[in-house]
């Protein structure tokens, strides 16, 4: 039985804990928060027997095997490295780090301490997305020439001190939701030869819209993330023999539609719970096999992904105060 501890008791940690209860082979045994009262409330809700009023106290305890880190982006590297230095395995919410330097330090810590580390990019383990990747890789739609993907919702009316609109917390659309379309292009087409990008900034200094073109040999990926409006969030991958659509909301999809030879076919692929269960299962499989990284989403995959986001930031002058 894999014993899980959670750091950061926010919304995503609640979703994760609900899905953990649906997965065999693991259980939530401890919660750590900088507020002991908040940790107790969270632990009571999900039946965790141990609570800690500091992260380090959790890491140093013998109550958990693996830590799920659900803090804001800016704390990922510091918290993950502390957990790994204490000998704990880590599943870290995406993006793994704010920049490539942070991700490199995290991977170095994992290797030094011989512990498992994986970025919690839950869409990578979604059954529908896995099926679409197999379909694309098999040549079912021929040579891919076009990919479209977006992720957008309205958020400009939110608290400016919250993580989305606060530059001190690495706010903006790119790292929070732009990571999803970027991930899809990378998963289906690999690393682009060139990247074009344009952004608009919010009055707080964070980027609020980002449009990207990934240029591949004989293919373009058109990607978008934004906080200024909702979008359909339906992704398309088109080749010379057909097209496949990942149906809304594509990053947590339960179906895809194949259009080929004048026929349209939709395949339903249910997921467990909200969808976090699949990445939890991957962690369990890796730990049981003695692996220190996942074959489905490796350390190199995380390095490639943050490199792409760093490149977009460099091209569009997205900077955070703590990096200057």
Coordinates of N, CA, C and O in Angstrom, one line a residue, residues 115-289:
X115 N 15.2 8.9 -5.6 CA 13.8 8.8 -5.4 C 13.0 9.1 -6.7 O 13.6 9.7 -7.6
X116 N 11.8 8.7 -6.7 CA 10.9 8.9 -7.9 C 10.5 10.3 -8.0 O 10.1 10.9 -7.0
X117 N 10.4 10.9 -9.2 CA 9.9 12.2 -9.4 C 9.2 12.2 -10.7 O 9.7 11.8 -11.8
X118 N 8.0 12.8 -10.7 CA 7.2 12.9 -12.0 C 6.4 14.2 -11.9 O 5.8 14.6 -10.8
X119 N 6.3 14.9 -13.0 CA 5.4 16.0 -13.2 C 4.0 15.5 -13.3 O 3.7 14.6 -14.1
X120 N 3.1 16.1 -12.5 CA 1.7 15.7 -12.5 C 0.9 16.3 -13.7 O 0.0 17.1 -13.6
X121 N 1.3 15.9 -14.9 CA 0.6 16.3 -16.1 C -0.5 15.3 -16.4 O -0.3 14.4 -17.3
X122 N -1.6 15.5 -15.8 CA -2.6 14.4 -15.7 C -3.1 14.1 -17.1 O -3.5 12.9 -17.3
X123 N -3.2 15.0 -18.0 CA -3.7 14.7 -19.4 C -2.9 13.7 -20.1 O -3.4 13.0 -21.0
X124 N -1.6 13.5 -19.8 CA -0.8 12.5 -20.4 C -1.3 11.1 -20.2 O -1.1 10.2 -21.0
X125 N -2.0 10.9 -19.1 CA -2.5 9.6 -18.7 C -4.0 9.4 -19.0 O -4.5 8.4 -18.7
X126 N -4.6 10.4 -19.6 CA -6.0 10.3 -20.0 C -6.2 9.3 -21.0 O -5.5 9.3 -22.1
X127 N -7.2 8.3 -20.8 CA -7.4 7.3 -21.8 C -7.7 7.7 -23.2 O -7.2 7.2 -24.2
X128 N -8.5 8.8 -23.3 CA -8.8 9.3 -24.7 C -7.5 9.9 -25.4 O -7.3 9.6 -26.6
X129 N -6.8 10.7 -24.7 CA -5.6 11.2 -25.3 C -4.6 10.1 -25.6 O -3.9 10.2 -26.7
X130 N -4.4 9.1 -24.8 CA -3.6 8.0 -25.1 C -4.1 7.3 -26.4 O -3.3 6.9 -27.3
X131 N -5.4 7.1 -26.5 CA -5.9 6.4 -27.7 C -5.7 7.3 -29.0 O -5.4 6.7 -30.0
X132 N -5.8 8.6 -28.8 CA -5.6 9.5 -30.0 C -4.1 9.4 -30.4 O -3.8 9.4 -31.6
X133 N -3.2 9.4 -29.4 CA -1.8 9.3 -29.8 C -1.5 8.0 -30.5 O -0.8 8.0 -31.5
X134 N -2.1 6.9 -30.1 CA -1.9 5.6 -30.8 C -2.4 5.7 -32.2 O -1.8 5.2 -33.1
X135 N -3.6 6.3 -32.3 CA -4.2 6.5 -33.7 C -3.3 7.3 -34.6 O -3.0 7.0 -35.7
X136 N -2.8 8.4 -34.1 CA -1.9 9.3 -34.9 C -0.6 8.6 -35.2 O -0.1 8.6 -36.4
X137 N 0.0 7.9 -34.2 CA 1.3 7.2 -34.4 C 1.2 6.1 -35.4 O 2.1 5.7 -36.1
X138 N 0.0 5.5 -35.5 CA -0.2 4.3 -36.3 C -0.4 4.7 -37.8 O -0.4 3.9 -38.7
X139 N -0.6 6.0 -38.0 CA -0.8 6.5 -39.4 C -2.2 6.5 -39.9 O -2.5 6.7 -41.1
X140 N -3.1 6.3 -38.9 CA -4.6 6.2 -39.3 C -5.1 7.4 -40.0 O -5.9 7.3 -40.9
X141 N -4.6 8.6 -39.7 CA -5.0 9.9 -40.4 C -3.9 10.3 -41.4 O -4.0 11.5 -41.9
X142 N -2.9 9.5 -41.6 CA -1.9 9.9 -42.5 C -0.8 10.8 -41.9 O -0.6 10.8 -40.7
X143 N -0.1 11.5 -42.8 CA 0.9 12.5 -42.3 C 0.2 13.7 -41.8 O -0.5 14.4 -42.5
X144 N 0.5 14.0 -40.5 CA -0.1 15.1 -39.9 C 0.4 16.4 -40.4 O 1.7 16.6 -40.4
X145 N -0.4 17.4 -40.8 CA 0.0 18.6 -41.3 C -0.5 19.8 -40.5 O 0.0 20.9 -40.6
X146 N -1.5 19.5 -39.6 CA -2.1 20.6 -38.8 C -2.6 20.1 -37.5 O -3.2 19.0 -37.4
X147 N -2.3 20.9 -36.5 CA -2.8 20.6 -35.1 C -3.3 21.9 -34.5 O -2.7 23.0 -34.6
X148 N -4.5 21.9 -34.0 CA -5.1 23.1 -33.3 C -5.5 22.7 -31.9 O -6.1 21.6 -31.6
X149 N -5.1 23.5 -30.9 CA -5.5 23.3 -29.5 C -5.5 24.6 -28.7 O -4.7 25.4 -28.9
X150 N -6.5 24.7 -27.8 CA -6.6 25.9 -27.0 C -7.0 25.5 -25.6 O -7.5 24.4 -25.3
X151 N -6.9 26.5 -24.7 CA -7.4 26.4 -23.3 C -7.6 27.8 -22.9 O -6.6 28.6 -22.8
X152 N -8.8 28.2 -22.6 CA -9.1 29.5 -22.2 C -10.4 29.6 -21.4 O -11.3 28.8 -21.5
X153 N -10.4 30.6 -20.4 CA -11.6 30.9 -19.6 C -11.4 32.3 -19.1 O -10.3 32.9 -19.1
X154 N -12.5 32.9 -18.7 CA -12.5 34.3 -18.2 C -12.0 34.3 -16.8 O -12.6 33.7 -15.9
X155 N -11.0 35.1 -16.5 CA -10.5 35.2 -15.1 C -10.0 36.6 -14.7 O -9.4 36.7 -13.6
X156 N -10.3 37.6 -15.5 CA -9.8 38.9 -15.2 C -10.6 39.6 -14.1 O -10.2 40.7 -13.6
X157 N -11.6 38.9 -13.6 CA -12.4 39.5 -12.5 C -12.0 38.8 -11.1 O -12.6 39.1 -10.1
X158 N -10.9 38.0 -11.2 CA -10.5 37.3 -10.0 C -9.6 38.2 -9.1 O -9.1 39.3 -9.5
X159 N -9.3 37.8 -7.9 CA -8.5 38.5 -7.0 C -7.1 38.6 -7.5 O -6.4 37.7 -7.9
X160 N -6.6 39.9 -7.6 CA -5.3 40.1 -8.3 C -4.2 39.6 -7.4 O -3.0 39.6 -7.9
X161 N -4.4 39.2 -6.2 CA -3.4 38.7 -5.3 C -3.3 37.1 -5.5 O -2.4 36.5 -5.0
X162 N -4.3 36.6 -6.2 CA -4.4 35.1 -6.4 C -3.4 34.7 -7.4 O -2.8 35.5 -8.1
X163 N -3.2 33.4 -7.6 CA -2.1 32.9 -8.4 C -2.2 33.2 -9.9 O -1.2 33.4 -10.6
X164 N -3.5 33.4 -10.4 CA -3.6 33.6 -11.9 C -3.2 35.0 -12.3 O -2.6 35.2 -13.4
X165 N -3.4 36.0 -11.5 CA -3.2 37.4 -11.9 C -2.0 38.0 -11.2 O -1.7 39.2 -11.5
X166 N -1.3 37.3 -10.4 CA -0.2 37.8 -9.6 C 1.1 37.5 -10.1 O 1.5 36.3 -10.2
X167 N 1.9 38.4 -10.6 CA 3.2 38.1 -11.2 C 4.2 37.5 -10.2 O 5.1 36.7 -10.5
X168 N 4.0 37.8 -8.9 CA 4.9 37.2 -7.9 C 4.6 35.7 -7.7 O 5.5 35.0 -7.2
X169 N 3.5 35.2 -8.2 CA 3.2 33.8 -8.1 C 3.3 33.2 -9.5 O 2.7 32.1 -9.7
X170 N 4.0 33.8 -10.4 CA 4.2 33.3 -11.8 C 2.8 33.2 -12.5 O 2.5 32.2 -13.2
X171 N 2.0 34.2 -12.3 CA 0.6 34.2 -12.9 C 0.6 34.4 -14.4 O 1.7 34.5 -15.1
X172 N -0.6 34.4 -15.0 CA -0.8 34.5 -16.4 C -1.3 33.2 -16.9 O -1.4 32.2 -16.2
X173 N -1.6 33.1 -18.2 CA -2.2 31.9 -18.8 C -1.2 30.9 -19.2 O -1.5 29.7 -19.2
X174 N 0.0 31.3 -19.6 CA 0.9 30.4 -20.2 C 1.3 29.2 -19.3 O 1.1 28.0 -19.7
X175 N 1.8 29.4 -18.1 CA 2.2 28.3 -17.3 C 1.1 27.5 -16.7 O 1.2 26.3 -16.4
X176 N -0.1 28.2 -16.5 CA -1.2 27.6 -15.9 C -2.0 26.7 -16.8 O -2.3 25.6 -16.5
X177 N -2.4 27.3 -18.0 CA -3.2 26.6 -18.9 C -2.6 26.4 -20.3 O -2.9 25.5 -21.1
X178 N -1.7 27.4 -20.7 CA -1.1 27.3 -22.0 C -0.2 26.0 -22.1 O 0.0 25.5 -23.2
X179 N 0.2 25.5 -20.9 CA 1.0 24.3 -20.9 C 0.2 23.1 -21.5 O 0.9 22.2 -22.1
X180 N -1.1 23.1 -21.5 CA -1.9 22.0 -22.1 C -1.8 21.9 -23.6 O -1.4 20.9 -24.1
X181 N -2.1 23.0 -24.3 CA -1.9 22.9 -25.8 C -0.5 22.7 -26.2 O -0.3 21.9 -27.2
X182 N 0.4 23.3 -25.5 CA 1.9 23.0 -25.8 C 2.2 21.6 -25.6 O 2.9 21.0 -26.5
X183 N 1.7 21.0 -24.5 CA 1.9 19.6 -24.3 C 1.4 18.7 -25.4 O 2.0 17.8 -25.8
X184 N 0.2 19.0 -25.9 CA -0.5 18.2 -26.9 C 0.3 18.3 -28.2 O 0.5 17.2 -28.8
X185 N 0.8 19.4 -28.6 CA 1.6 19.5 -29.8 C 2.9 18.7 -29.6 O 3.3 18.0 -30.6
X186 N 3.5 18.8 -28.5 CA 4.8 18.1 -28.2 C 4.5 16.6 -28.2 O 5.3 15.8 -28.8
X187 N 3.4 16.2 -27.6 CA 3.1 14.7 -27.5 C 2.9 14.2 -28.9 O 3.3 13.1 -29.2
X188 N 2.1 14.9 -29.8 CA 1.8 14.4 -31.1 C 2.8 14.6 -32.1 O 3.0 13.7 -33.0
X189 N 3.6 15.7 -32.0 CA 4.5 16.1 -33.1 C 5.9 16.2 -32.7 O 6.8 16.3 -33.6
X190 N 6.2 16.2 -31.4 CA 7.6 16.3 -31.0 C 8.0 17.8 -30.8 O 7.2 18.7 -30.7
X191 N 9.3 18.0 -30.8 CA 9.9 19.3 -30.6 C 9.8 20.1 -31.9 O 10.3 19.6 -33.0
X192 N 9.3 21.3 -31.9 CA 9.2 22.1 -33.2 C 10.6 22.6 -33.6 O 11.5 22.8 -32.8
X193 N 10.7 23.0 -34.9 CA 11.9 23.6 -35.4 C 12.0 25.0 -35.0 O 13.1 25.6 -34.9
X194 N 10.8 25.7 -34.9 CA 10.8 27.1 -34.6 C 9.4 27.4 -33.9 O 8.5 26.7 -34.1
X195 N 9.4 28.5 -33.2 CA 8.2 29.0 -32.5 C 8.0 30.4 -32.7 O 8.9 31.2 -32.6
X196 N 6.7 30.8 -33.1 CA 6.3 32.2 -33.2 C 5.3 32.4 -32.1 O 4.5 31.5 -31.8
X197 N 5.3 33.5 -31.4 CA 4.3 33.8 -30.3 C 4.0 35.3 -30.2 O 4.9 36.1 -30.4
X198 N 2.8 35.6 -29.8 CA 2.4 36.9 -29.5 C 1.6 36.9 -28.2 O 0.8 35.9 -28.0
X199 N 1.7 37.9 -27.4 CA 0.9 38.0 -26.1 C 0.3 39.3 -25.9 O 0.8 40.3 -26.5
X200 N -0.7 39.4 -25.0 CA -1.2 40.6 -24.5 C -1.0 40.5 -22.9 O -1.2 39.5 -22.4
X201 N -0.7 41.7 -22.3 CA -0.5 41.7 -20.9 C -1.7 42.3 -20.1 O -2.3 43.2 -20.6
X202 N -1.9 41.8 -18.9 CA -2.9 42.4 -18.0 C -2.3 43.6 -17.3 O -1.0 43.7 -17.2
X203 N -3.1 44.4 -16.6 CA -2.6 45.6 -15.9 C -1.7 45.2 -14.7 O -0.9 46.0 -14.3
X204 N -1.8 44.0 -14.2 CA -1.0 43.5 -13.1 C 0.4 43.2 -13.6 O 1.3 42.9 -12.8
X205 N 0.6 43.0 -14.9 CA 1.9 42.7 -15.4 C 2.0 41.2 -15.9 O 3.0 40.8 -16.6
X206 N 0.9 40.4 -15.6 CA 1.0 39.0 -16.1 C 0.4 39.0 -17.6 O -0.4 39.9 -18.0
X207 N 0.8 38.0 -18.3 CA 0.3 37.8 -19.6 C -1.1 37.2 -19.5 O -1.4 36.3 -18.8
X208 N -2.0 37.8 -20.3 CA -3.4 37.3 -20.3 C -3.9 36.6 -21.5 O -5.0 36.0 -21.5
X209 N -3.1 36.7 -22.6 CA -3.4 36.0 -23.8 C -2.1 35.6 -24.5 O -1.2 36.4 -24.5
X210 N -2.1 34.4 -25.0 CA -0.8 33.9 -25.7 C -1.2 33.1 -26.9 O -1.9 32.0 -26.8
X211 N -0.8 33.5 -28.1 CA -1.1 32.8 -29.3 C 0.3 32.3 -29.9 O 1.3 33.0 -29.9
X212 N 0.3 31.0 -30.2 CA 1.6 30.4 -30.6 C 1.4 29.6 -31.9 O 0.4 29.0 -32.2
X213 N 2.5 29.6 -32.7 CA 2.6 28.7 -33.9 C 3.9 27.9 -33.7 O 5.0 28.5 -33.6
X214 N 3.7 26.6 -33.6 CA 4.9 25.7 -33.6 C 5.1 25.2 -35.1 O 4.2 24.7 -35.7
X215 N 6.3 25.5 -35.6 CA 6.6 25.2 -36.9 C 7.4 23.8 -37.0 O 8.5 23.7 -36.4
X216 N 6.8 22.9 -37.7 CA 7.5 21.5 -37.8 C 7.8 21.3 -39.3 O 7.2 22.1 -40.2
X217 N 8.5 20.3 -39.6 CA 8.7 20.0 -41.0 C 7.4 19.5 -41.6 O 6.9 18.5 -41.2
X218 N 6.8 20.3 -42.5 CA 5.5 19.9 -43.2 C 4.3 19.9 -42.2 O 3.3 19.3 -42.5
X219 N 4.4 20.6 -41.1 CA 3.3 20.7 -40.2 C 3.3 22.0 -39.4 O 4.4 22.5 -39.1
X220 N 2.1 22.5 -39.1 CA 2.0 23.7 -38.2 C 1.1 23.3 -37.0 O 0.0 22.6 -37.2
X221 N 1.4 23.7 -35.8 CA 0.5 23.6 -34.7 C 0.1 25.0 -34.2 O 1.0 25.9 -34.0
X222 N -1.2 25.3 -34.2 CA -1.7 26.6 -33.8 C -2.3 26.4 -32.4 O -3.3 25.7 -32.2
X223 N -1.7 27.2 -31.5 CA -2.0 27.0 -30.1 C -2.4 28.3 -29.4 O -1.9 29.4 -29.8
X224 N -3.3 28.2 -28.4 CA -3.7 29.5 -27.7 C -4.1 29.2 -26.3 O -4.6 28.1 -25.9
X225 N -3.7 30.2 -25.4 CA -4.2 30.2 -24.1 C -4.6 31.6 -23.7 O -4.1 32.5 -24.2
X226 N -5.7 31.7 -22.9 CA -6.1 33.0 -22.5 C -7.0 33.1 -21.3 O -7.7 32.1 -20.9
X227 N -7.0 34.2 -20.6 CA -7.8 34.5 -19.5 C -8.9 35.5 -19.7 O -9.5 36.0 -18.8
X228 N -9.1 35.9 -21.0 CA -10.0 37.0 -21.4 C -11.4 36.5 -21.9 O -12.3 37.3 -22.0
X229 N -11.5 35.2 -22.1 CA -12.8 34.7 -22.6 C -12.8 33.2 -22.5 O -11.7 32.6 -22.4
X230 N -14.0 32.6 -22.6 CA -14.1 31.1 -22.6 C -13.7 30.7 -24.1 O -13.9 31.5 -25.0
X231 N -13.3 29.4 -24.2 CA -13.2 28.9 -25.6 C -13.8 27.5 -25.6 O -14.1 26.9 -24.5
X232 N -14.0 26.9 -26.7 CA -14.7 25.6 -26.8 C -13.8 24.5 -26.3 O -14.3 23.5 -25.7
X233 N -12.5 24.6 -26.4 CA -11.5 23.6 -25.9 C -11.8 22.3 -26.6 O -11.9 21.2 -25.9
X234 N -11.8 22.3 -27.9 CA -11.8 21.1 -28.7 C -10.6 21.1 -29.6 O -10.3 22.1 -30.3
X235 N -9.8 20.0 -29.5 CA -8.5 20.0 -30.2 C -8.7 19.2 -31.5 O -9.5 18.2 -31.6
X236 N -7.9 19.6 -32.5 CA -8.0 18.9 -33.8 C -6.6 18.5 -34.3 O -5.7 19.3 -34.2
X237 N -6.5 17.3 -34.8 CA -5.2 16.9 -35.4 C -5.6 16.3 -36.8 O -6.4 15.4 -36.9
X238 N -5.0 16.9 -37.9 CA -5.4 16.6 -39.2 C -4.3 16.1 -40.0 O -3.2 16.7 -40.0
X239 N -4.5 15.1 -40.8 CA -3.5 14.5 -41.7 C -4.1 14.4 -43.1 O -5.2 14.8 -43.4
X240 N -3.3 13.9 -44.0 CA -3.7 13.8 -45.4 C -4.7 12.6 -45.7 O -5.3 12.5 -46.8
X241 N -5.1 11.9 -44.6 CA -6.0 10.8 -44.8 C -7.3 11.0 -43.9 O -8.2 10.2 -44.0
X242 N -7.2 12.0 -43.0 CA -8.4 12.2 -42.1 C -8.0 13.1 -40.9 O -6.9 13.6 -40.9
X243 N -9.0 13.3 -40.1 CA -8.8 14.2 -38.9 C -9.4 13.5 -37.7 O -10.3 12.7 -37.8
X244 N -8.8 13.8 -36.5 CA -9.3 13.4 -35.3 C -9.5 14.6 -34.4 O -8.7 15.5 -34.3
X245 N -10.6 14.6 -33.7 CA -11.0 15.7 -32.8 C -11.1 15.1 -31.4 O -11.8 14.1 -31.1
X246 N -10.4 15.8 -30.4 CA -10.5 15.4 -29.0 C -11.6 16.4 -28.5 O -11.4 17.6 -28.5
X247 N -12.7 15.8 -28.0 CA -13.9 16.5 -27.7 C -13.8 17.3 -26.4 O -13.0 16.9 -25.5
X248 N -14.5 18.4 -26.3 CA -14.4 19.3 -25.2 C -14.8 18.6 -23.9 O -15.6 17.7 -23.9
X249 N -14.2 19.0 -22.7 CA -13.0 19.8 -22.7 C -11.8 18.8 -22.9 O -11.6 17.9 -22.2
X250 N -11.0 19.1 -24.0 CA -10.1 18.1 -24.5 C -9.1 17.6 -23.5 O -8.7 16.4 -23.5
X251 N -8.6 18.5 -22.6 CA -7.6 18.1 -21.6 C -8.1 17.1 -20.6 O -7.2 16.4 -20.0
X252 N -9.4 16.9 -20.5 CA -10.0 15.9 -19.6 C -11.0 15.1 -20.3 O -12.0 14.7 -19.8
X253 N -10.8 14.9 -21.6 CA -11.8 14.3 -22.5 C -12.2 12.9 -22.1 O -11.5 12.1 -21.5
X254 N -13.4 12.5 -22.6 CA -13.9 11.2 -22.5 C -14.3 10.6 -23.8 O -14.8 9.5 -23.9
X255 N -13.9 11.3 -24.9 CA -14.3 10.8 -26.2 C -13.4 11.6 -27.3 O -13.0 12.7 -27.1
X256 N -13.3 10.9 -28.5 CA -12.7 11.5 -29.6 C -13.5 11.2 -30.8 O -14.3 10.2 -30.8
X257 N -13.4 12.0 -31.9 CA -14.2 11.8 -33.1 C -13.2 11.7 -34.3 O -12.4 12.6 -34.5
X258 N -13.3 10.6 -35.0 CA -12.5 10.4 -36.2 C -13.3 10.7 -37.4 O -14.4 10.1 -37.6
X259 N -12.8 11.5 -38.3 CA -13.4 11.9 -39.6 C -12.5 11.4 -40.7 O -11.4 11.9 -40.9
X260 N -13.0 10.4 -41.5 CA -12.2 9.8 -42.5 C -13.0 9.1 -43.5 O -14.0 8.4 -43.2
X261 N -12.6 9.2 -44.8 CA -13.3 8.6 -45.9 C -14.8 8.9 -45.9 O -15.6 8.0 -46.2
X262 N -15.2 10.1 -45.6 CA -16.6 10.5 -45.6 C -17.4 10.0 -44.5 O -18.6 10.2 -44.4
X263 N -16.8 9.4 -43.5 CA -17.5 8.9 -42.3 C -17.0 9.6 -41.0 O -15.9 9.9 -40.9
X264 N -17.9 9.7 -40.1 CA -17.6 10.3 -38.8 C -18.0 9.3 -37.7 O -19.1 8.8 -37.6
X265 N -16.9 9.0 -36.9 CA -17.1 8.0 -35.8 C -16.6 8.5 -34.5 O -15.5 9.0 -34.4
X266 N -17.5 8.5 -33.5 CA -17.1 8.9 -32.1 C -16.9 7.7 -31.2 O -17.8 6.9 -31.2
X267 N -15.8 7.7 -30.5 CA -15.5 6.7 -29.6 C -15.4 7.2 -28.2 O -14.7 8.2 -27.9
X268 N -16.2 6.6 -27.3 CA -16.2 7.0 -25.9 C -15.2 6.2 -25.1 O -15.2 5.0 -25.2
X269 N -14.4 6.9 -24.3 CA -13.5 6.2 -23.4 C -13.6 6.8 -22.0 O -12.9 7.9 -21.7
X270 N -14.3 6.2 -21.2 CA -14.6 6.8 -19.8 C -13.3 6.8 -19.0 O -12.3 6.0 -19.2
X271 N -13.2 7.7 -18.1 CA -12.1 7.9 -17.2 C -12.5 7.6 -15.8 O -13.7 7.5 -15.5
X272 N -11.5 7.4 -14.9 CA -11.8 7.1 -13.5 C -11.9 8.4 -12.8 O -11.0 9.3 -12.8
X273 N -13.1 8.7 -12.1 CA -13.2 9.9 -11.4 C -13.1 11.2 -12.2 O -13.5 11.2 -13.4
X274 N -12.4 12.2 -11.7 CA -12.2 13.4 -12.5 C -11.1 13.2 -13.5 O -11.0 13.9 -14.5
X275 N -10.2 12.2 -13.3 CA -9.1 11.9 -14.2 C -7.8 11.9 -13.6 O -6.8 11.4 -14.2
X276 N -7.6 12.3 -12.3 CA -6.3 12.3 -11.7 C -6.0 10.8 -11.3 O -4.8 10.5 -11.1
X277 N -6.9 9.9 -11.3 CA -6.7 8.5 -10.9 C -5.6 7.9 -11.8 O -4.9 7.0 -11.4
X278 N -5.6 8.3 -13.1 CA -4.7 7.6 -14.1 C -3.3 8.0 -13.8 O -2.4 7.1 -14.0
X279 N -3.0 9.2 -13.4 CA -1.6 9.5 -13.0 C -1.2 8.9 -11.7 O 0.0 8.5 -11.5
X280 N -2.2 8.7 -10.8 CA -1.9 8.1 -9.6 C -1.6 6.6 -9.8 O -0.6 6.1 -9.3
X281 N -2.3 6.0 -10.7 CA -2.0 4.6 -11.1 C -0.6 4.5 -11.7 O 0.1 3.5 -11.4
X282 N -0.2 5.4 -12.5 CA 1.1 5.4 -13.1 C 2.2 5.5 -12.0 O 3.2 4.8 -12.1
X283 N 2.0 6.3 -11.0 CA 3.0 6.4 -9.9 C 3.1 5.1 -9.2 O 4.2 4.6 -8.9
X284 N 1.9 4.5 -8.9 CA 1.9 3.2 -8.2 C 2.7 2.1 -9.1 O 3.5 1.4 -8.5
X285 N 2.4 2.1 -10.4 CA 3.1 1.1 -11.2 C 4.6 1.3 -11.2 O 5.4 0.4 -11.1
X286 N 5.0 2.6 -11.3 CA 6.5 2.9 -11.3 C 7.1 2.5 -10.0 O 8.2 1.9 -10.0
X287 N 6.5 2.8 -8.9 CA 7.1 2.5 -7.6 C 7.1 1.0 -7.4 O 8.1 0.5 -6.9
X288 N 6.1 0.3 -7.8 CA 6.1 -1.2 -7.7 C 7.2 -1.8 -8.5 O 7.8 -2.8 -8.2
X289 N 7.5 -1.2 -9.6 CA 8.6 -1.7 -10.5 C 10.0 -1.2 -10.2 O 10.9 -1.5 -10.8

